[in-house]
CSV table of C-alpha atoms in Angstrom, one decimal:
chain,number,residue,atom,x,y,z
A,150,SER,CA,-2.2,-29.9,-70.1
A,151,VAL,CA,-5.1,-31.7,-68.4
A,152,ALA,CA,-8.7,-31.8,-69.7
A,153,LEU,CA,-11.7,-32.8,-67.6
A,154,THR,CA,-14.5,-35.3,-69.0
A,155,TRP,CA,-17.7,-36.2,-67.4
A,156,SER,CA,-18.4,-40.0,-66.7
A,157,HIS,CA,-21.4,-41.0,-64.8
A,158,GLY,CA,-21.7,-37.6,-63.3
A,159,GLN,CA,-18.1,-37.5,-62.2
A,160,ALA,CA,-15.3,-35.4,-63.6
A,161,THR,CA,-12.3,-37.4,-64.7
A,162,PRO,CA,-9.0,-35.9,-66.0
A,163,ARG,CA,-7.5,-36.7,-69.4
A,164,SER,CA,-4.6,-35.3,-71.2
A,165,THR,CA,-5.2,-33.3,-74.4
A,166,PRO,CA,-2.3,-31.7,-76.4
A,167,LEU,CA,-2.8,-27.9,-77.2
A,168,PRO,CA,-1.3,-25.8,-79.9
A,169,PRO,CA,1.8,-24.0,-78.8
A,170,ALA,CA,0.4,-20.5,-79.2
A,171,ARG,CA,-2.8,-21.4,-77.4
A,172,GLU,CA,-0.8,-23.1,-74.7
A,173,GLN,CA,1.3,-20.0,-74.2
A,174,GLN,CA,-1.8,-17.9,-74.2
A,175,GLN,CA,-3.4,-20.3,-71.7
A,176,GLU,CA,-0.3,-20.1,-69.5
A,177,ARG,CA,-0.1,-16.2,-69.7
A,178,ARG,CA,-3.8,-15.6,-69.1
A,179,PRO,CA,-3.9,-16.2,-65.3
A,180,THR,CA,-0.8,-14.0,-65.0
A,181,HIS,CA,-2.4,-11.3,-67.1
A,182,ARG,CA,-5.6,-11.3,-65.1
A,183,ARG,CA,-3.8,-11.1,-61.8
A,184,GLY,CA,-1.7,-8.2,-63.1
A,185,ARG,CA,-4.9,-6.4,-64.3
A,186,ARG,CA,-6.5,-6.9,-60.9
A,187,THR,CA,-3.4,-5.6,-59.1
A,188,GLU,CA,-3.2,-2.7,-61.5
A,189,ASN,CA,-6.9,-1.9,-61.0
A,190,ARG,CA,-6.5,-2.1,-57.3
A,191,SER,CA,-3.5,0.2,-57.5
A,192,ARG,CA,-5.4,2.7,-59.6
A,193,ARG,CA,-8.4,2.6,-57.3
A,194,GLY,CA,-6.1,3.1,-54.3
A,195,LEU,CA,-4.3,6.1,-55.9
A,196,SER,CA,-7.5,7.7,-57.0
A,197,GLY,CA,-8.9,7.2,-53.5
A,198,LEU,CA,-5.9,8.7,-51.9
A,199,MET,CA,-6.1,11.6,-54.4
A,200,ALA,CA,-9.7,12.1,-53.7
A,201,GLU,CA,-9.1,12.1,-49.9
A,202,GLU,CA,-6.3,14.6,-50.4
A,203,LYS,CA,-8.7,16.8,-52.4
A,204,LYS,CA,-11.3,16.7,-49.6
A,205,PRO,CA,-10.8,19.6,-47.1
A,206,HIS,CA,-9.3,18.3,-43.8
A,207,PRO,CA,-11.2,19.4,-40.7
A,208,GLN,CA,-9.2,22.2,-38.9
A,209,PRO,CA,-9.1,22.3,-35.2
A,210,PRO,CA,-10.9,25.3,-33.7
A,211,PRO,CA,-8.7,28.3,-33.1
A,212,SER,CA,-7.2,28.5,-29.6
A,213,TRP,CA,-7.8,31.6,-27.4
A,214,SER,CA,-4.1,31.4,-26.5
A,215,ALA,CA,-3.3,32.4,-30.1
A,216,LEU,CA,-5.0,35.8,-29.7
A,217,ARG,CA,-3.0,38.4,-31.6
A,218,LEU,CA,-1.1,40.9,-29.6
A,219,ASP,CA,-3.0,43.9,-31.0
A,220,LEU,CA,-6.3,42.3,-30.1
A,221,ALA,CA,-5.0,41.5,-26.7
A,222,GLY,CA,-4.2,45.2,-26.3
A,223,LEU,CA,-7.7,46.1,-27.3
A,224,VAL,CA,-9.1,43.7,-24.7
A,225,LEU,CA,-6.8,45.0,-22.0
A,226,SER,CA,-7.6,48.7,-22.8
A,227,LEU,CA,-11.2,47.9,-21.8
A,228,LEU,CA,-10.1,46.5,-18.4
A,229,PRO,CA,-9.4,49.5,-16.2
A,230,VAL,CA,-9.7,47.4,-13.0
A,231,TYR,CA,-6.7,45.5,-11.7
A,232,ALA,CA,-8.8,42.5,-10.8
A,233,ASP,CA,-9.9,42.1,-14.4
A,234,CYS,CA,-6.4,42.5,-15.7
A,235,ALA,CA,-5.2,39.9,-13.3
A,236,CYS,CA,-7.9,37.5,-14.5
A,237,PHE,CA,-6.8,38.2,-18.1
A,238,ALA,CA,-3.2,37.4,-17.3
A,239,ALA,CA,-4.2,34.2,-15.4
A,240,VAL,CA,-5.9,32.6,-18.5
A,241,CYS,CA,-2.7,31.1,-20.0
A,242,PRO,CA,1.1,31.9,-20.3
A,243,GLN,CA,0.5,33.6,-23.7
A,244,TRP,CA,-2.0,36.1,-22.2
A,245,ARG,CA,0.2,36.6,-19.2
A,246,ALA,CA,3.1,37.5,-21.5
A,247,ALA,CA,0.9,39.8,-23.5
A,248,ALA,CA,-0.2,41.6,-20.4
A,249,ARG,CA,3.4,42.0,-19.3
A,250,GLN,CA,4.5,43.2,-22.8
A,251,LEU,CA,1.7,45.7,-23.3
A,252,GLN,CA,2.1,47.2,-19.9
A,253,LEU,CA,-1.3,49.0,-19.9
A,254,PRO,CA,-1.6,50.5,-16.4
A,255,PRO,CA,-4.9,49.7,-14.7
A,256,LEU,CA,-6.5,52.3,-12.4
A,257,PRO,CA,-5.1,52.5,-8.9
A,258,LEU,CA,-6.5,50.6,-6.0
A,259,LEU,CA,-7.7,52.3,-2.8
A,260,ALA,CA,-5.8,50.7,0.1
A,261,LEU,CA,-7.0,50.7,3.7
A,262,PRO,CA,-4.8,49.8,6.6
A,263,ASP,CA,-7.0,47.0,7.7
A,264,GLY,CA,-6.2,45.1,4.6
A,265,THR,CA,-9.2,46.1,2.6
A,266,PHE,CA,-8.8,47.2,-1.0
A,267,TYR,CA,-11.2,48.8,-3.5
A,268,SER,CA,-11.2,49.1,-7.2
A,269,LEU,CA,-12.6,52.4,-8.4
A,270,MET,CA,-14.9,50.8,-10.9
A,271,TYR,CA,-16.3,48.3,-8.4
A,272,ASP,CA,-17.8,49.1,-5.0
A,273,LYS,CA,-17.2,45.8,-3.4
A,274,PRO,CA,-14.1,45.4,-1.2
A,275,PHE,CA,-11.6,42.6,-1.7
A,276,HIS,CA,-8.6,41.2,0.1
A,277,PHE,CA,-5.4,39.8,-1.3
A,278,PRO,CA,-5.0,36.1,-0.6
A,279,GLY,CA,-2.4,35.1,2.0
A,280,CYS,CA,-1.5,37.4,4.7
A,281,GLY,CA,-3.9,40.1,3.7
A,282,PHE,CA,-1.4,43.0,3.9
A,283,SER,CA,-3.1,44.7,6.9
A,284,GLY,CA,-1.1,46.9,9.2
A,285,TYR,CA,1.0,48.7,6.7
A,286,GLU,CA,2.5,52.1,7.7
A,287,ASN,CA,3.1,53.7,4.3
A,288,VAL,CA,2.6,53.2,0.6
A,289,CYS,CA,5.0,53.9,-2.3
A,290,GLY,CA,3.7,53.3,-5.8
A,291,SER,CA,2.9,49.5,-5.9
A,292,TRP,CA,4.7,48.8,-2.5
A,293,LEU,CA,3.3,48.6,1.0
A,294,ILE,CA,5.7,49.5,3.7
A,295,PHE,CA,5.7,47.7,7.1
A,296,SER,CA,7.7,48.4,10.2
A,297,ARG,CA,9.0,46.1,12.9
A,298,ASP,CA,11.6,46.4,15.7
A,299,ASP,CA,14.5,45.0,13.7
A,300,GLY,CA,13.8,47.0,10.5
A,301,CYS,CA,11.4,47.9,7.8
A,302,PHE,CA,10.4,46.0,4.7
A,303,MET,CA,8.5,46.7,1.5
A,304,VAL,CA,6.0,44.2,0.0
A,305,ASN,CA,4.5,44.3,-3.5
A,306,PRO,CA,1.1,42.6,-3.1
A,307,PHE,CA,0.9,42.1,-6.9
A,308,SER,CA,4.2,40.3,-7.5
A,309,ARG,CA,4.8,39.3,-3.8
A,310,ALA,CA,8.4,40.7,-4.1
A,311,THR,CA,9.9,42.1,-0.9
A,312,VAL,CA,12.6,44.6,-0.2
A,313,THR,CA,14.2,45.1,3.2
A,314,LEU,CA,15.0,48.5,4.7
A,315,PRO,CA,16.9,49.5,7.8
A,316,ALA,CA,15.2,50.2,11.2
A,317,LEU,CA,14.7,53.9,12.0
A,318,SER,CA,16.9,53.3,15.0
A,319,SER,CA,19.8,52.5,12.7
A,320,VAL,CA,20.9,55.8,11.2
A,321,ARG,CA,24.5,56.7,10.1
A,322,LEU,CA,25.2,60.4,11.0
A,323,ARG,CA,27.1,62.9,9.0
A,324,PRO,CA,29.4,63.9,10.5
A,325,PRO,CA,29.9,60.6,12.4
A,326,ASN,CA,30.7,62.4,15.7
A,327,ALA,CA,27.5,64.6,15.7
A,328,SER,CA,25.7,65.1,19.0
A,329,ALA,CA,22.8,67.1,20.3
A,330,LYS,CA,24.0,70.6,21.0
A,331,SER,CA,20.9,71.8,22.9
A,332,LYS,CA,18.1,70.4,25.1
A,333,TRP,CA,14.4,70.8,24.9
A,334,ALA,CA,12.9,73.7,26.7
A,335,GLU,CA,11.5,72.7,30.0
A,336,GLY,CA,8.0,71.3,29.5
A,337,GLY,CA,8.2,72.1,25.8
A,338,SER,CA,7.6,69.9,22.8
A,339,VAL,CA,9.1,69.4,19.3
A,340,GLU,CA,6.4,71.6,17.8
A,341,SER,CA,6.6,74.4,20.4
A,342,ALA,CA,10.3,74.6,21.1
A,343,ASN,CA,11.6,77.8,19.5
A,344,LEU,CA,15.0,76.3,18.7
A,345,TYR,CA,17.1,75.3,15.7
A,346,ILE,CA,15.8,71.8,15.5
A,347,THR,CA,18.0,69.1,13.9
A,348,TRP,CA,17.8,65.3,13.6
A,349,MET,CA,19.8,65.0,16.8
A,350,ARG,CA,16.8,66.5,18.7
A,351,ILE,CA,14.2,64.1,17.5
A,352,ASN,CA,16.0,60.9,16.6
A,353,GLU,CA,15.0,59.2,19.9
A,354,ALA,CA,11.3,60.2,19.9
A,355,ASP,CA,8.8,57.4,20.5
A,356,ASN,CA,6.5,58.6,17.7
A,357,LEU,CA,9.2,58.8,15.0
A,358,ARG,CA,7.6,57.7,11.7
A,359,ILE,CA,8.1,57.7,7.9
A,360,SER,CA,5.7,60.2,6.4
A,361,LYS,CA,6.8,59.7,2.8
A,362,LEU,CA,9.0,57.1,1.1
A,363,ILE,CA,10.2,56.9,-2.5
A,364,LEU,CA,11.9,54.1,-4.3
A,365,CYS,CA,13.9,56.4,-6.6
A,366,SER,CA,15.8,53.5,-8.3
A,367,PRO,CA,16.9,50.0,-7.5
A,368,ASN,CA,19.8,51.4,-5.6
A,369,LEU,CA,18.2,54.4,-3.9
A,370,VAL,CA,15.4,54.9,-1.3
A,371,ALA,CA,14.6,58.4,0.1
A,372,ALA,CA,12.3,59.0,3.0
A,373,LEU,CA,10.8,61.9,5.0
A,374,VAL,CA,11.2,60.8,8.7
A,375,GLY,CA,10.0,62.9,11.6
A,376,ILE,CA,7.3,63.6,14.2
A,377,GLY,CA,4.3,65.8,13.8
A,378,PRO,CA,4.6,68.2,10.9
A,379,ILE,CA,8.4,68.3,10.9
A,380,SER,CA,10.8,65.8,9.3
A,381,GLN,CA,14.2,65.3,7.8
A,382,ILE,CA,15.4,63.6,4.6
A,383,LEU,CA,17.0,60.2,5.1
A,384,MET,CA,18.2,57.8,2.4
A,385,CYS,CA,19.7,54.3,2.0
A,386,GLN,CA,20.1,51.5,-0.4
A,387,PRO,CA,17.5,48.7,-0.5
A,388,GLY,CA,18.8,45.9,1.8
A,389,ALA,CA,21.3,48.2,3.6
A,390,LEU,CA,21.8,48.0,7.4
A,391,SER,CA,21.5,51.8,8.1
A,392,TRP,CA,20.0,55.1,6.8
A,393,SER,CA,22.1,58.2,6.2
A,394,VAL,CA,21.2,61.7,7.5
A,395,ARG,CA,22.9,65.1,7.7
A,396,ALA,CA,22.8,65.5,11.5
A,397,TYR,CA,22.9,69.3,11.7
A,398,ASP,CA,20.6,70.3,8.8
A,399,ARG,CA,17.6,72.1,10.1
A,400,ILE,CA,14.4,70.1,10.1
A,401,GLU,CA,11.6,71.5,7.9
A,402,ASP,CA,7.9,71.2,7.6
A,403,PHE,CA,8.3,69.2,4.4
A,404,GLN,CA,4.9,68.6,2.7
A,405,ASP,CA,5.9,66.2,-0.1
A,406,MET,CA,8.8,64.8,-2.1
A,407,SER,CA,9.1,63.6,-5.7
A,408,PHE,CA,11.8,62.0,-7.8
A,409,TYR,CA,11.6,63.9,-11.1
A,410,GLN,CA,13.9,63.4,-14.2
A,411,GLY,CA,16.7,61.8,-12.2
A,412,LYS,CA,16.6,64.4,-9.3
A,413,LEU,CA,15.0,64.4,-5.9
A,414,TYR,CA,12.8,67.4,-5.0
A,415,ALA,CA,11.1,68.3,-1.8
A,416,ILE,CA,8.4,71.0,-1.2
A,417,ALA,CA,8.2,72.8,2.1
A,418,LYS,CA,5.1,74.5,3.6
A,419,ASP,CA,6.3,77.9,2.5
A,420,GLU,CA,6.1,76.5,-1.1
A,421,ASN,CA,9.9,76.6,-1.6
A,422,LEU,CA,10.9,73.9,-4.0
A,423,LEU,CA,14.2,72.3,-2.9
A,424,VAL,CA,16.5,70.0,-4.9
A,425,VAL,CA,18.4,67.4,-2.9
A,426,ASN,CA,21.9,66.7,-4.3
A,427,ILE,CA,23.0,63.1,-3.6
A,428,SER,CA,26.6,61.8,-3.4
A,429,GLN,CA,28.2,58.5,-2.4
A,430,ASP,CA,29.9,57.7,0.8
A,431,HIS,CA,33.5,56.8,-0.1
A,432,SER,CA,33.9,54.4,2.8
A,433,THR,CA,30.6,52.4,2.4
A,434,GLY,CA,29.4,53.3,-1.1
A,435,ASP,CA,26.0,54.2,0.4
A,436,PRO,CA,24.0,57.2,-0.9
A,437,GLN,CA,23.9,60.3,1.2
A,438,VAL,CA,22.6,63.9,1.0
A,439,SER,CA,25.4,66.2,0.0
A,440,ARG,CA,23.5,69.5,-0.3
A,441,ILE,CA,19.9,70.8,-0.3
A,442,GLY,CA,19.3,73.9,-2.4
A,443,ARG,CA,16.3,76.1,-3.3
A,444,VAL,CA,15.4,76.1,-7.0
A,445,ILE,CA,12.0,77.9,-6.7
A,446,GLU,CA,11.0,80.5,-4.1
A,447,GLY,CA,7.5,80.0,-3.0
A,448,ASP,CA,4.9,82.8,-3.1
A,449,CYS,CA,2.5,81.6,-0.5
A,450,PRO,CA,-0.5,83.8,0.4
A,451,THR,CA,-0.1,85.4,3.8
A,452,TRP,CA,-3.7,84.8,4.9
A,453,TYR,CA,-3.2,81.0,5.5
A,454,ASP,CA,-3.7,80.1,9.1
A,455,ALA,CA,-5.2,83.5,9.9
A,456,VAL,CA,-8.7,83.6,11.5
A,457,PHE,CA,-11.2,85.8,9.7
A,458,GLU,CA,-14.1,87.7,11.2
A,459,ASP,CA,-16.5,84.8,10.6
A,460,ASN,CA,-14.2,82.5,12.6
A,461,SER,CA,-13.1,80.7,9.5
A,462,SER,CA,-9.5,79.9,8.6
A,463,ALA,CA,-7.7,78.2,5.8
A,464,CYS,CA,-5.4,75.2,6.2
A,465,LYS,CA,-3.1,74.1,3.4
A,466,LYS,CA,-1.7,70.9,2.0
A,467,LEU,CA,0.9,70.7,-0.8
A,468,TYR,CA,1.5,67.8,-3.2
A,469,LEU,CA,4.2,67.2,-5.9
A,470,VAL,CA,3.1,65.2,-8.9
A,471,GLU,CA,4.8,64.5,-12.2
A,472,SER,CA,2.4,64.8,-15.1
A,473,ARG,CA,3.1,64.7,-18.9
A,474,GLY,CA,6.8,65.5,-18.3
A,475,MET,CA,6.1,68.4,-16.0
A,476,LEU,CA,6.5,68.8,-12.2
A,477,LEU,CA,3.3,70.1,-10.7
A,478,MET,CA,2.6,71.5,-7.3
A,479,VAL,CA,-1.0,71.1,-6.1
A,480,ARG,CA,-2.1,73.5,-3.4
A,481,ARG,CA,-5.1,72.2,-1.5
A,482,THR,CA,-7.0,74.5,0.8
A,483,ILE,CA,-9.3,73.2,3.5
A,484,TRP,CA,-11.6,75.9,4.9
A,485,CYS,CA,-12.1,75.3,8.6
A,486,GLN,CA,-14.5,76.8,11.1
A,487,PHE,CA,-13.3,77.8,14.5
A,488,PRO,CA,-15.7,77.6,17.5
A,489,GLU,CA,-17.2,80.7,18.9
A,490,PRO,CA,-15.0,82.6,21.4
A,491,GLY,CA,-15.2,81.0,24.7
A,492,GLY,CA,-16.6,77.8,23.3
A,493,ASP,CA,-15.1,74.3,23.8
A,494,GLY,CA,-15.8,73.0,20.3
A,495,LYS,CA,-13.2,71.7,17.9
A,496,ILE,CA,-11.9,73.2,14.7
A,497,MET,CA,-14.1,71.6,12.0
A,498,GLY,CA,-12.8,71.0,8.5
A,499,GLY,CA,-15.0,72.0,5.6
A,500,GLN,CA,-14.9,72.8,1.8
A,501,ASN,CA,-11.8,71.9,-0.3
A,502,GLU,CA,-10.3,74.0,-3.0
A,503,PHE,CA,-7.5,73.2,-5.4
A,504,GLU,CA,-4.9,75.2,-7.4
A,505,VAL,CA,-2.3,73.6,-9.7
A,506,PHE,CA,1.1,75.1,-10.6
A,507,GLU,CA,3.8,74.1,-13.0
A,508,ALA,CA,7.5,74.3,-12.1
A,509,ASP,CA,9.2,76.8,-14.4
A,510,PHE,CA,12.8,75.9,-13.8
A,511,GLU,CA,14.1,78.3,-16.3
A,512,HIS,CA,12.7,81.3,-14.5
A,513,SER,CA,12.6,79.8,-11.0
A,514,ARG,CA,9.0,80.2,-10.4
A,515,TRP,CA,5.6,78.5,-10.0
A,516,VAL,CA,3.2,79.1,-12.9
A,517,LYS,CA,-0.5,78.6,-12.3
A,518,VAL,CA,-2.3,76.3,-14.8
A,519,SER,CA,-6.0,76.0,-15.4
A,520,THR,CA,-6.0,72.4,-16.6
A,521,VAL,CA,-4.2,69.1,-16.0
A,522,GLY,CA,-5.2,67.7,-19.4
A,523,ASP,CA,-8.4,66.5,-20.9
A,524,ASP,CA,-7.3,62.9,-20.5
A,525,GLN,CA,-5.4,63.2,-17.2
A,526,VAL,CA,-6.5,62.5,-13.7
A,527,LEU,CA,-4.3,63.4,-10.6
A,528,PHE,CA,-4.6,60.9,-7.8
A,529,LEU,CA,-3.5,62.8,-4.7
A,530,GLY,CA,-2.5,61.3,-1.4
A,531,ARG,CA,-0.2,62.1,1.5
A,532,ARG,CA,1.6,58.8,0.9
A,533,CYS,CA,1.6,58.6,-2.9
A,534,SER,CA,0.4,60.7,-5.8
A,535,ARG,CA,0.4,60.0,-9.5
A,536,SER,CA,-1.0,61.3,-12.8
A,537,MET,CA,-2.7,58.9,-15.2
A,538,SER,CA,-4.2,59.0,-18.6
A,539,VAL,CA,-7.8,57.7,-18.4
A,540,SER,CA,-9.1,58.3,-22.0
A,541,GLN,CA,-8.6,54.6,-22.9
A,542,TYR,CA,-11.1,53.7,-20.1
A,543,GLY,CA,-13.8,56.1,-21.3
A,544,LEU,CA,-13.5,58.2,-18.1
A,545,PRO,CA,-13.5,62.0,-18.2
A,546,GLY,CA,-10.2,63.7,-17.5
A,547,ASP,CA,-9.1,67.0,-16.1
A,548,ARG,CA,-10.0,65.9,-12.6
A,549,ILE,CA,-8.3,65.4,-9.2
A,550,PHE,CA,-9.1,62.4,-7.0
A,551,PHE,CA,-8.1,63.1,-3.4
A,552,LEU,CA,-8.2,61.5,0.1
A,553,ASP,CA,-8.8,62.8,3.6
A,554,ASP,CA,-5.6,61.0,4.6
A,555,ASP,CA,-4.4,63.1,7.5
A,556,GLU,CA,-2.1,61.5,10.1
A,557,ASP,CA,-3.2,61.7,13.6
A,558,ASN,CA,-0.2,63.8,14.7
A,559,ARG,CA,-0.6,66.2,11.8
A,560,LEU,CA,-4.4,66.8,12.1
A,561,ASP,CA,-5.3,70.4,12.7
A,562,TYR,CA,-9.1,70.0,12.4
A,563,ALA,CA,-11.9,67.5,12.8
A,564,TYR,CA,-14.9,66.5,10.7
A,565,ASP,CA,-18.6,66.4,11.2
A,566,GLU,CA,-19.0,63.1,9.3
A,567,GLU,CA,-18.2,59.8,11.0
A,568,LYS,CA,-17.2,58.2,7.7
A,569,THR,CA,-15.0,59.4,4.8
A,570,SER,CA,-14.2,58.4,1.2
A,571,PHE,CA,-12.4,59.9,-1.7
A,572,GLY,CA,-13.5,63.1,-3.4
A,573,VAL,CA,-13.4,64.3,-7.0
A,574,TYR,CA,-12.5,67.8,-8.0
A,575,SER,CA,-13.2,69.0,-11.6
A,576,MET,CA,-10.6,71.5,-12.9
A,577,ARG,CA,-13.0,72.5,-15.7
A,578,PHE,CA,-16.0,73.3,-13.6
A,579,ARG,CA,-14.2,74.1,-10.3
A,580,SER,CA,-16.5,71.9,-8.4
A,581,ILE,CA,-16.2,69.0,-6.0
A,582,GLY,CA,-18.2,65.8,-6.1
A,583,SER,CA,-18.2,62.8,-3.9
A,584,GLY,CA,-16.6,59.5,-4.9
A,585,ASP,CA,-18.5,56.2,-4.9
A,586,PRO,CA,-21.1,56.4,-2.2
A,587,ASN,CA,-20.6,52.6,-1.6
A,588,ILE,CA,-16.9,53.1,-0.8
A,589,SER,CA,-16.3,54.5,2.6
A,590,TRP,CA,-14.5,53.9,5.9
A,591,LYS,CA,-14.6,55.1,9.4
A,592,ARG,CA,-12.6,58.2,10.4
A,593,CYS,CA,-10.3,57.0,13.1
A,594,ALA,CA,-6.6,56.9,13.9
A,595,GLU,CA,-6.2,53.4,12.5
A,596,MET,CA,-7.6,54.4,9.1
A,597,TYR,CA,-5.7,57.7,8.5
A,598,LEU,CA,-3.2,55.9,6.3
A,599,ALA,CA,-5.7,55.3,3.4
A,600,ALA,CA,-3.7,55.6,0.2
A,601,TRP,CA,-3.6,55.0,-3.5
A,602,LEU,CA,-1.9,51.8,-4.6
A,603,PHE,CA,-0.7,51.6,-8.2
A,604,PRO,CA,-0.5,48.0,-9.7
A,605,GLN,CA,2.1,49.1,-12.3
A,606,ASP,CA,4.3,51.8,-11.0
A,607,ARG,CA,6.6,53.8,-13.2
């Protein structure tokens, strides 16, 4: 070992022997102190880590994308307007998936042929981005139908999906060798000719149009095609090159058509309910009408279209609507006023009345009902009609929303008002109220095709 001595203020080393035990202790002491320091540091480090682990870690704020499905359903149930539902689905992929999974149908839109759309809860018009979807010729559920020279096509403005349909000039006849067996009376017209009218008598008319179209299934489209009040039933597959028609079946004044519980039904002006049996063409595999049979005989009052002493008359429209598992016929009466004898005035449309009947298939009859359901609303339109539950939106039910959606070539009367809107009929109080006073459009030939458009169709 080495010891230090002081000499003249300076330290000088000198050697001094130490006892063995003390020497060992002296040699171990630095090691012992370093070990204690290391151990203390280790203990302080462990205790610090344990203290940090005991401290609550700050949690990130919950994300709106993690909203529970049941809560998302509550939010969606309070959004009856399509625009609000679309905004909800646009927040994030999780909310979009929730909206798709819950499938809560928003209220229908009111579509106008000029590309303007209204939501019933809002009175401001809006337009879909892109082409705008003006100029449609018919509506089927959530689809707008457009026509062009080389064919028709359907567009879903919500999903932007498209389906092609054949042109009305491309019709496959049954039988294939069918031909017109008689000519029009000299100077006559389709409406006035007192003949047995078939498809072969109207198929080349310039004003041939689709008055009703139904997408029955992914493989079946049915349509009422004709001129004026008369039409015939045509059908095809989506994407096919031609329609199919029974060439010699008599053309009827079909008022409406509905696909109900896997069967196609049509209602004629005499209120006869007809079932359309469908088969498959063995050579092409395309659908075709095999037979049309009557399942309910109508009991229409005889005073329709008669003129009473006060020069009033009743015109009639019929609608088929599926509601709560039942097939309903809605009889709409429009009371019209004829001009005085010798006058040059027009027939003016007036007050509307509604009656609702349920199809009793077991007894082959129509049964009148006094209600459509406390939570149900019927949306009636010449192009498309549906029944919806509205209780989740806080809206009163047992009502009928209807349109003055007459086609120009079916119009039997005129109106005093220059503008029109939708009306609301209360089944409970048997009264009619106006729709939203801020939603209206001009009465003209270009706007007759106003229709209900359903964002989520069945």
